[in-house]
Tab-separated table of C-alpha atoms (C1' of nucleotides) in Angstrom:
chain	number	residue	atom	x	y	z
A	1452	UNK	CA	5.447	-16.543	25.121
A	1453	UNK	CA	6.528	-13.412	23.331
A	1454	UNK	CA	9.466	-12.818	21.106
A	1455	UNK	CA	12.782	-12.028	22.761
A	1456	UNK	CA	13.558	-8.308	22.644
A	1457	UNK	CA	16.176	-7.264	20.103
A	1458	UNK	CA	18.160	-5.435	22.771
A	1459	UNK	CA	18.280	-4.713	26.485
A	1460	UNK	CA	15.433	-2.236	26.700
A	1461	UNK	CA	16.472	-1.051	30.140
A	1462	UNK	CA	19.898	0.077	29.013
A	1463	UNK	CA	19.144	1.796	25.748
A	1464	UNK	CA	18.263	5.402	25.205
A	1465	UNK	CA	15.035	6.196	23.420
A	1466	UNK	CA	13.597	9.315	21.930
A	1467	UNK	CA	15.112	12.012	19.758
A	1468	UNK	CA	18.746	11.749	18.760
A	1469	UNK	CA	21.192	14.354	19.988
A	1470	UNK	CA	23.749	15.938	17.631
A	1471	UNK	CA	26.481	14.084	19.539
A	1472	UNK	CA	24.831	10.733	18.933
A	1473	UNK	CA	24.331	11.609	15.288
A	1474	UNK	CA	27.986	12.443	14.781
A	1475	UNK	CA	29.110	9.323	16.621
A	1476	UNK	CA	26.961	7.118	14.438
A	1477	UNK	CA	27.867	8.930	11.244
A	1478	UNK	CA	31.580	8.841	11.961
A	1479	UNK	CA	31.517	5.185	12.856
A	1480	UNK	CA	29.607	4.092	9.773
A	1481	UNK	CA	31.680	6.255	7.463
A	1482	UNK	CA	34.804	4.716	8.951
A	1483	UNK	CA	33.818	1.093	9.396
A	1484	UNK	CA	30.499	0.628	7.650
A	1485	UNK	CA	27.642	-1.162	9.290
A	1486	UNK	CA	29.500	-4.440	9.273
A	1487	UNK	CA	26.265	-6.114	8.350
A	1488	UNK	CA	25.269	-6.213	11.981
A	1489	UNK	CA	23.143	-3.426	13.322
A	1490	UNK	CA	22.642	-5.117	16.669
A	1491	UNK	CA	26.357	-5.005	17.479
A	1492	UNK	CA	26.939	-1.595	15.943
A	1493	UNK	CA	25.765	0.704	18.756
A	1494	UNK	CA	28.072	-0.950	21.272
A	1495	UNK	CA	31.048	-0.675	18.909
A	1496	UNK	CA	30.187	2.930	18.118
A	1497	UNK	CA	29.829	3.808	21.783
A	1498	UNK	CA	26.132	4.489	21.576
A	1499	UNK	CA	23.520	3.510	24.115
A	1500	UNK	CA	20.964	2.872	21.438
A	1501	UNK	CA	19.108	-0.098	20.051
A	1502	UNK	CA	20.572	-1.379	16.791
A	1503	UNK	CA	17.272	-0.906	15.078
A	1504	UNK	CA	17.162	2.674	16.230
A	1505	UNK	CA	20.655	3.242	14.774
A	1506	UNK	CA	19.641	1.687	11.502
A	1507	UNK	CA	16.562	3.860	11.287
A	1508	UNK	CA	18.470	7.013	12.149
A	1509	UNK	CA	21.099	6.257	9.535
A	1510	UNK	CA	18.684	5.298	6.785
A	1511	UNK	CA	16.197	8.068	7.372
A	1512	UNK	CA	18.403	10.927	8.328
A	1513	UNK	CA	22.160	10.532	8.364
A	1514	UNK	CA	23.109	8.643	5.242
A	1515	UNK	CA	24.426	10.693	2.318
A	1516	UNK	CA	22.197	12.094	-0.424
A	1517	UNK	CA	19.070	12.129	1.662
A	1518	UNK	CA	16.622	14.590	0.206
A	1519	UNK	CA	14.531	16.583	2.639
A	1520	UNK	CA	11.904	19.184	1.975
A	1521	UNK	CA	9.075	19.614	-0.465
A	1522	UNK	CA	8.085	16.871	-2.853
A	1523	UNK	CA	7.902	17.845	-6.500
A	1524	UNK	CA	4.853	17.317	-8.711
A	1525	UNK	CA	6.703	14.538	-10.488
A	1526	UNK	CA	7.386	12.837	-7.183
A	1527	UNK	CA	3.732	13.249	-6.266
A	1528	UNK	CA	2.712	11.566	-9.480
A	1529	UNK	CA	5.106	8.689	-9.029
A	1530	UNK	CA	3.917	8.127	-5.484
A	1531	UNK	CA	0.275	8.253	-6.554
A	1532	UNK	CA	0.797	5.891	-9.440
A	1533	UNK	CA	2.745	3.412	-7.406
A	1534	UNK	CA	0.344	3.597	-4.505
A	1535	UNK	CA	-2.508	2.954	-6.900
A	1536	UNK	CA	-0.671	-0.015	-8.335
A	1537	UNK	CA	0.957	-1.656	-5.360
A	1538	UNK	CA	-0.529	-0.042	-2.297
A	1539	UNK	CA	1.455	0.992	0.754
A	1540	UNK	CA	4.708	-0.685	-0.195
A	1541	UNK	CA	6.699	2.344	0.876
A	1542	UNK	CA	10.099	0.769	0.461
A	1543	UNK	CA	9.343	-0.111	-3.157
A	1544	UNK	CA	7.975	3.363	-3.766
A	1545	UNK	CA	11.012	4.890	-2.091
A	1546	UNK	CA	13.267	2.875	-4.386
A	1547	UNK	CA	11.822	4.841	-7.299
A	1548	UNK	CA	12.538	8.198	-5.674
A	1549	UNK	CA	16.255	8.762	-5.175
A	1550	UNK	CA	17.029	10.444	-1.889
A	1551	UNK	CA	13.631	9.820	-0.408
A	1552	UNK	CA	13.089	7.342	2.372
A	1553	UNK	CA	10.159	5.059	2.874
A	1554	UNK	CA	9.407	6.776	6.164
A	1555	UNK	CA	9.430	10.158	4.472
A	1556	UNK	CA	7.083	9.027	1.755
A	1557	UNK	CA	4.814	7.309	4.210
A	1558	UNK	CA	4.575	10.448	6.317
A	1559	UNK	CA	4.108	12.604	3.268
A	1560	UNK	CA	1.339	10.382	1.997
A	1561	UNK	CA	-0.447	10.183	5.319
A	1562	UNK	CA	-0.242	13.864	6.137
A	1563	UNK	CA	-0.398	15.692	2.836
A	1564	UNK	CA	-0.742	13.768	-0.379
A	1565	UNK	CA	-3.780	11.792	0.691
A	1566	UNK	CA	-5.590	14.988	1.581
A	1567	UNK	CA	-4.455	16.635	-1.614
A	1568	UNK	CA	-5.909	13.772	-3.576
A	1569	UNK	CA	-9.110	13.777	-1.617
A	1570	UNK	CA	-9.404	17.406	-2.585
A	1571	UNK	CA	-9.124	16.419	-6.222
A	1572	UNK	CA	-11.768	13.785	-5.716
A	1573	UNK	CA	-14.167	16.183	-4.095
A	1574	UNK	CA	-13.746	18.832	-6.743
A	1575	UNK	CA	-13.604	16.603	-9.771
A	1576	UNK	CA	-15.731	13.615	-8.996
A	1577	UNK	CA	-18.957	14.954	-10.409
A	1578	UNK	CA	-17.749	15.972	-13.809
A	1579	UNK	CA	-15.315	13.118	-14.319
A	1580	UNK	CA	-17.490	10.193	-13.489
A	1581	UNK	CA	-19.938	8.840	-15.895
A	1582	UNK	CA	-23.362	7.977	-14.567
A	1583	UNK	CA	-23.115	4.293	-15.380
A	1584	UNK	CA	-20.494	3.555	-12.803
A	1585	UNK	CA	-20.347	6.614	-10.633
A	1586	UNK	CA	-21.848	4.692	-7.777
A	1587	UNK	CA	-18.819	2.451	-7.639
A	1588	UNK	CA	-17.425	5.108	-5.384
A	1589	UNK	CA	-20.263	4.889	-2.958
A	1590	UNK	CA	-20.163	3.691	0.585
A	1591	UNK	CA	-19.911	0.021	1.419
A	1592	UNK	CA	-22.974	-2.058	1.073
A	1593	UNK	CA	-24.985	-2.873	4.119
A	1594	UNK	CA	-26.619	-5.950	2.680
A	1595	UNK	CA	-25.462	-8.500	0.145
A	1596	UNK	CA	-26.740	-8.027	-3.384
A	1597	UNK	CA	-29.565	-10.255	-4.370
A	1598	UNK	CA	-27.668	-12.096	-7.066
A	1599	UNK	CA	-25.521	-13.634	-4.389
A	1600	UNK	CA	-28.413	-15.059	-2.469
A	1601	UNK	CA	-27.533	-18.517	-1.330
A	1602	UNK	CA	-23.835	-17.737	-1.442
A	1603	UNK	CA	-23.793	-14.735	0.789
A	1604	UNK	CA	-21.583	-16.397	3.334
A	1605	UNK	CA	-18.575	-15.741	1.169
A	1606	UNK	CA	-19.740	-12.984	-1.070
A	1607	UNK	CA	-20.256	-10.467	1.595
A	1608	UNK	CA	-17.930	-8.716	3.926
A	1609	UNK	CA	-18.271	-5.501	5.798
A	1610	UNK	CA	-14.639	-4.592	5.738
A	1611	UNK	CA	-13.203	-3.119	2.643
A	1612	UNK	CA	-11.502	-0.111	1.239
A	1613	UNK	CA	-11.209	1.220	-2.228
A	1614	UNK	CA	-8.925	3.535	-3.994
A	1615	UNK	CA	-8.468	4.178	-7.609
A	1616	UNK	CA	-6.631	6.024	-10.252
A	1617	UNK	CA	-8.440	8.039	-12.807
A	1618	UNK	CA	-6.656	9.308	-15.831
A	1619	UNK	CA	-7.620	10.704	-19.169
A	1620	UNK	CA	-4.670	9.076	-20.865
A	1621	UNK	CA	-2.967	6.982	-18.342
A	1622	UNK	CA	-0.257	4.424	-18.680
A	1623	UNK	CA	-0.043	2.777	-15.339
A	1624	UNK	CA	2.866	0.789	-14.061
A	1625	UNK	CA	2.815	-1.892	-16.644
A	1626	UNK	CA	4.510	-4.949	-15.219
A	1627	UNK	CA	5.222	-6.124	-18.731
A	1628	UNK	CA	7.398	-3.243	-19.704
A	1629	UNK	CA	8.486	-1.551	-16.531
A	1630	UNK	CA	9.415	-3.885	-13.804
A	1631	UNK	CA	9.524	-2.940	-10.205
A	1632	UNK	CA	12.114	-5.599	-9.885
A	1633	UNK	CA	14.652	-3.848	-12.011
A	1634	UNK	CA	14.017	-0.551	-10.324
A	1635	UNK	CA	12.751	1.271	-13.346
A	1636	UNK	CA	9.457	2.933	-13.703
A	1637	UNK	CA	7.762	4.159	-16.809
A	1638	UNK	CA	5.134	6.542	-15.723
A	1639	UNK	CA	4.309	8.538	-18.780
A	1640	UNK	CA	1.238	9.749	-17.054
A	1641	UNK	CA	-0.505	12.805	-18.282
A	1642	UNK	CA	-3.557	14.551	-16.951
A	1643	UNK	CA	-3.645	12.146	-14.104
A	1644	UNK	CA	-5.629	12.499	-10.986
A	1645	UNK	CA	-6.016	10.012	-8.278
A	1646	UNK	CA	-9.281	9.067	-6.760
A	1647	UNK	CA	-9.500	7.569	-3.414
A	1648	UNK	CA	-12.700	6.453	-1.839
A	1649	UNK	CA	-11.385	4.799	1.206
A	1650	UNK	CA	-14.027	3.948	3.680
A	1651	UNK	CA	-13.365	5.643	6.946
A	1652	UNK	CA	-12.414	3.399	9.770
A	1653	UNK	CA	-12.647	0.152	7.883
A	1654	UNK	CA	-9.808	-2.252	7.710
A	1655	UNK	CA	-9.435	-4.953	5.138
A	1656	UNK	CA	-7.750	-5.941	1.922
A	1657	UNK	CA	-7.013	-2.986	-0.246
A	1658	UNK	CA	-8.837	-2.936	-3.531
A	1659	UNK	CA	-7.520	-0.956	-6.390
A	1660	UNK	CA	-9.119	0.194	-9.510
A	1661	UNK	CA	-7.445	2.080	-12.241
A	1662	UNK	CA	-8.520	3.632	-15.450
A	1663	UNK	CA	-6.473	3.050	-18.508
A	1664	UNK	CA	-8.030	4.972	-21.331
A	1665	UNK	CA	-11.619	3.904	-21.048
A	1666	UNK	CA	-11.087	0.867	-18.945
A	1667	UNK	CA	-11.295	0.304	-15.269
A	1668	UNK	CA	-9.083	-2.379	-13.815
A	1669	UNK	CA	-9.549	-3.886	-10.449
A	1670	UNK	CA	-7.366	-5.965	-8.226
A	1671	UNK	CA	-7.410	-6.872	-4.610
A	1672	UNK	CA	-5.436	-8.578	-1.943
A	1673	UNK	CA	-2.900	-7.992	0.714
A	1674	UNK	CA	0.842	-7.990	0.850
A	1675	UNK	CA	1.405	-7.059	-2.729
A	1676	UNK	CA	4.688	-7.865	-4.331
A	1677	UNK	CA	6.055	-8.335	-7.774
A	1678	UNK	CA	6.680	-11.791	-9.010
A	1679	UNK	CA	6.897	-13.710	-12.192
A	1680	UNK	CA	6.082	-17.166	-13.226
A	1681	UNK	CA	8.104	-16.989	-16.393
A	1682	UNK	CA	10.911	-14.691	-15.429
A	1683	UNK	CA	9.599	-11.707	-17.274
A	1684	UNK	CA	7.955	-10.063	-14.322
A	1685	UNK	CA	4.645	-9.637	-16.001
A	1686	UNK	CA	2.569	-10.463	-13.003
A	1687	UNK	CA	1.978	-8.775	-9.727
A	1688	UNK	CA	1.192	-10.968	-6.832
A	1689	UNK	CA	-0.329	-10.144	-3.499
A	1690	UNK	CA	1.086	-12.434	-0.899
A	1691	UNK	CA	0.807	-15.928	-2.217
A	1692	UNK	CA	-1.834	-15.005	-4.741
A	1693	UNK	CA	-0.990	-14.212	-8.285
A	1694	UNK	CA	-3.362	-11.490	-9.127
A	1695	UNK	CA	-3.029	-10.296	-12.633
A	1696	UNK	CA	-1.067	-10.039	-15.777
A	1697	UNK	CA	-1.900	-7.148	-17.996
A	1698	UNK	CA	-1.505	-6.755	-21.687
A	1699	UNK	CA	-2.592	-3.550	-23.302
A	1700	UNK	CA	-3.496	-2.663	-26.794
A	1701	UNK	CA	-5.110	0.302	-28.397
A	1702	UNK	CA	-8.579	-1.131	-28.427
A	1703	UNK	CA	-8.988	-2.689	-25.061
A	1704	UNK	CA	-7.555	-4.556	-22.188
A	1705	UNK	CA	-6.908	-8.164	-21.691
A	1706	UNK	CA	-6.368	-9.557	-18.293
A	1707	UNK	CA	-5.024	-12.856	-17.123
A	1708	UNK	CA	-4.724	-13.752	-13.502
A	1709	UNK	CA	-5.784	-16.037	-10.776
A	1710	UNK	CA	-7.083	-15.784	-7.295
A	1711	UNK	CA	-10.272	-15.662	-5.397
A	1712	UNK	CA	-12.156	-13.240	-3.249
A	1713	UNK	CA	-13.323	-10.627	-5.639
A	1714	UNK	CA	-16.689	-10.717	-4.037
A	1715	UNK	CA	-16.621	-7.096	-3.052
A	1716	UNK	CA	-15.854	-5.967	-6.548
A	1717	UNK	CA	-18.528	-8.158	-8.013
A	1718	UNK	CA	-20.858	-7.047	-5.318
A	1719	UNK	CA	-20.365	-3.407	-6.076
A	1720	UNK	CA	-20.409	-3.967	-9.753
A	1721	UNK	CA	-23.767	-5.620	-9.717
A	1722	UNK	CA	-25.318	-4.010	-6.750
A	1723	UNK	CA	-24.506	-0.489	-7.732
A	1724	UNK	CA	-25.945	-0.837	-11.154
A	1725	UNK	CA	-22.784	-0.843	-13.229
A	1726	UNK	CA	-24.271	-3.843	-15.037
A	1727	UNK	CA	-27.415	-2.055	-16.067
A	1728	UNK	CA	-26.626	-2.516	-19.735
A	1729	UNK	CA	-27.914	-6.010	-20.341
A	1730	UNK	CA	-25.911	-6.228	-23.542
A	1731	UNK	CA	-22.603	-6.033	-21.780
A	1732	UNK	CA	-20.417	-9.053	-22.275
A	1733	UNK	CA	-18.038	-10.533	-19.768
A	1734	UNK	CA	-14.966	-12.648	-20.222
A	1735	UNK	CA	-13.228	-15.015	-17.867
A	1736	UNK	CA	-9.749	-16.355	-17.567
A	1737	UNK	CA	-7.197	-17.782	-15.207
A	1738	UNK	CA	-3.492	-17.228	-14.797
A	1739	UNK	CA	-1.437	-18.748	-17.507
A	1740	UNK	CA	-4.085	-21.248	-18.346
A	1741	UNK	CA	-6.780	-19.407	-20.194
A	1742	UNK	CA	-8.388	-21.087	-23.103
A	1743	UNK	CA	-10.918	-19.810	-25.526
A	1744	UNK	CA	-14.270	-21.116	-24.508
A	1745	UNK	CA	-17.273	-21.159	-26.758
A	1746	UNK	CA	-18.366	-17.734	-25.610
A	1747	UNK	CA	-15.052	-16.169	-24.806
A	1748	UNK	CA	-12.370	-16.897	-22.307
A	1749	UNK	CA	-12.908	-19.380	-19.610
A	1750	UNK	CA	-10.425	-20.720	-17.164
A	1751	UNK	CA	-9.327	-24.301	-17.400
A	1752	UNK	CA	-10.528	-24.933	-13.904
A	1753	UNK	CA	-13.844	-23.383	-14.812
A	1754	UNK	CA	-13.620	-20.874	-12.038
A	1755	UNK	CA	-14.349	-17.322	-13.015
A	1756	UNK	CA	-11.416	-15.903	-11.182
A	1757	UNK	CA	-10.776	-13.227	-13.691
A	1758	UNK	CA	-13.586	-11.306	-15.168
A	1759	UNK	CA	-13.328	-8.786	-17.905
A	1760	UNK	CA	-15.701	-7.180	-20.248
A	1761	UNK	CA	-15.290	-5.679	-23.626
A	1762	UNK	CA	-18.314	-4.615	-25.514
A	1763	UNK	CA	-17.109	-5.575	-28.931
A	1764	UNK	CA	-15.897	-9.057	-28.243
A	1765	UNK	CA	-17.452	-12.374	-27.567
A	1766	UNK	CA	-18.179	-13.005	-23.962
A	1767	UNK	CA	-20.757	-13.930	-21.423
A	1768	UNK	CA	-23.898	-11.969	-20.893
A	1769	UNK	CA	-24.955	-10.786	-17.518
A	1770	UNK	CA	-27.212	-13.730	-16.808
A	1771	UNK	CA	-24.433	-16.157	-17.700
A	1772	UNK	CA	-22.079	-14.304	-15.415
A	1773	UNK	CA	-24.519	-14.547	-12.559
A	1774	UNK	CA	-24.946	-18.230	-13.232
A	1775	UNK	CA	-21.225	-18.886	-13.436
A	1776	UNK	CA	-20.488	-17.005	-10.268
A	1777	UNK	CA	-23.289	-18.779	-8.519
A	1778	UNK	CA	-22.368	-22.220	-9.861
A	1779	UNK	CA	-18.745	-21.972	-8.964
A	1780	UNK	CA	-19.266	-20.818	-5.441
A	1781	UNK	CA	-16.444	-18.458	-6.199
A	1782	UNK	CA	-15.692	-15.155	-7.731
A	1783	UNK	CA	-13.019	-13.293	-9.540
A	1784	UNK	CA	-10.302	-11.080	-8.243
A	1785	UNK	CA	-10.092	-8.802	-11.210
A	1786	UNK	CA	-12.853	-7.197	-13.096
A	1787	UNK	CA	-12.257	-5.130	-16.159
A	1788	UNK	CA	-14.977	-3.296	-17.921
A	1789	UNK	CA	-15.482	-0.361	-20.149
A	1790	UNK	CA	-17.258	2.551	-18.618
B	1292	DA	C1'	-3.252	35.580	26.330
B	1293	DA	C1'	-4.026	30.917	27.076
B	1294	DG	C1'	-5.852	26.560	26.305
B	1295	DA	C1'	-7.467	23.333	22.663
B	1296	DT	C1'	-6.852	21.226	18.487
B	1297	DG	C1'	-4.488	19.831	14.384
B	1298	DA	C1'	-0.474	19.007	11.387
B	1299	DG	C1'	3.961	17.287	10.578
B	1300	DC	C1'	7.413	14.234	11.387
B	1301	DA	C1'	10.905	11.447	13.919
B	1302	DA	C1'	11.083	7.418	16.221
B	1303	DC	C1'	9.305	3.119	18.099
B	1304	DC	C1'	7.085	-1.437	17.882
B	1305	DG	C1'	5.999	-5.878	16.390
B	1306	DC	C1'	5.921	-9.128	12.827
B	1307	DG	C1'	7.371	-11.751	8.667
B	1308	DC	C1'	11.103	-13.234	5.969
B	1309	DG	C1'	15.286	-15.301	4.947
B	1310	DG	C1'	19.968	-16.633	5.818
B	1311	DA	C1'	23.127	-19.076	8.821
B	1312	DG	C1'	24.242	-22.778	11.607
C	1380	DC	C1'	14.936	-30.089	7.618
C	1381	DC	C1'	14.593	-27.173	11.804
C	1382	DT	C1'	15.593	-23.391	14.817
C	1383	DC	C1'	17.415	-19.062	15.818
C	1384	DC	C1'	18.247	-14.440	15.040
C	1385	DG	C1'	18.983	-10.149	12.525
C	1386	DC	C1'	17.014	-7.261	9.019
C	1387	DG	C1'	13.568	-4.758	6.845
C	1388	DC	C1'	9.052	-3.300	6.559
C	1389	DG	C1'	4.516	-1.155	7.555
C	1390	DG	C1'	1.740	0.609	11.102
C	1391	DT	C1'	1.496	3.405	15.044
C	1392	DT	C1'	2.824	6.555	18.669
C	1393	DG	C1'	4.114	10.645	20.714
C	1394	DC	C1'	6.505	14.997	20.641
C	1395	DT	C1'	6.805	19.718	18.848
C	1396	DC	C1'	5.115	23.525	16.684
C	1397	DA	C1'	1.415	26.163	14.423
C	1398	DT	C1'	-3.154	27.640	14.184
C	1399	DC	C1'	-7.624	28.286	15.971
C	1400	DT	C1'	-11.078	29.615	19.401
DNA sequence: AAGATGAGCAACCGCGCGGAG
DNA sequence: CCTCCGCGCGGTTGCTCATCT
């Protein structure tokens, strides 16, 4: 049994709004407001429209201070940064751009900005990527990497997409200092370009990777939102999963988070040869409960659900990482490594 | 000149969430 | 608690206009 329709479909007009309808709706709302009930509004305003249609028309077109026309470079940057950080949460992105609507931004992204960025990728990818991890941008794997033999039932999936943010000196949306919750954004981005390597035609959880200085940061999941376990909004969660908490310093990146299903990241990381330096060290942690293990960070539940690497700190070597991942029948959701 | 194709954008659809009862 | 229902959101559709062949 399906959901009951929000209105009588047979008796409502659909399609483009006429100037008369626009003025009726505008006049009514300016006079009486929405009354907190969009469903009842069209009848009161004398419109043969669905309440949802009225709401959309008002929000996207009729309400005051709506900005139409070209997006500025600054707006482009904000959209790119936020998309890289939180994905297609258009309403949140729109909240950072006064006068712009989520629909506008969504259309702009889908029709122009995405292509613009792809152009940047195509023209800049060769000189900007270093050989050690350039293959992270390659096509999805067709077979599971050998290190996951025996666990391939959960380490491998054919559906994925990737996008990433590459910056020479990039300060991404730092949940610690600029909260999406309080509607402020600090995007002091300079020389920023956005890379997107989104596999054509594949659907699945969006994976993000960003570069902050010399570090790549990964996260994955669906239904991203901002949340906090301590009230300070220093974590971003995706659905019911807390993904990561970032702290930055001048020498490196520290990541704390929890979740599962980072198999694709791990897969690419190992399979594509980003681990070729056998001296690389990895570090593990879990949200809010990291302790210093003998070789670096390890989560209290012993699951490597956050993985980071810094070459000048104690950590696990590649073989230990493989062993841990294998032993725990699990993987991390974030991977941070220097490139 | 006319049909085909693509781009841009307004509007629709269906679902999840949360508040009210 | 549980159910219902409206709101808001993201994804998708379809119309219009521009460009290409």
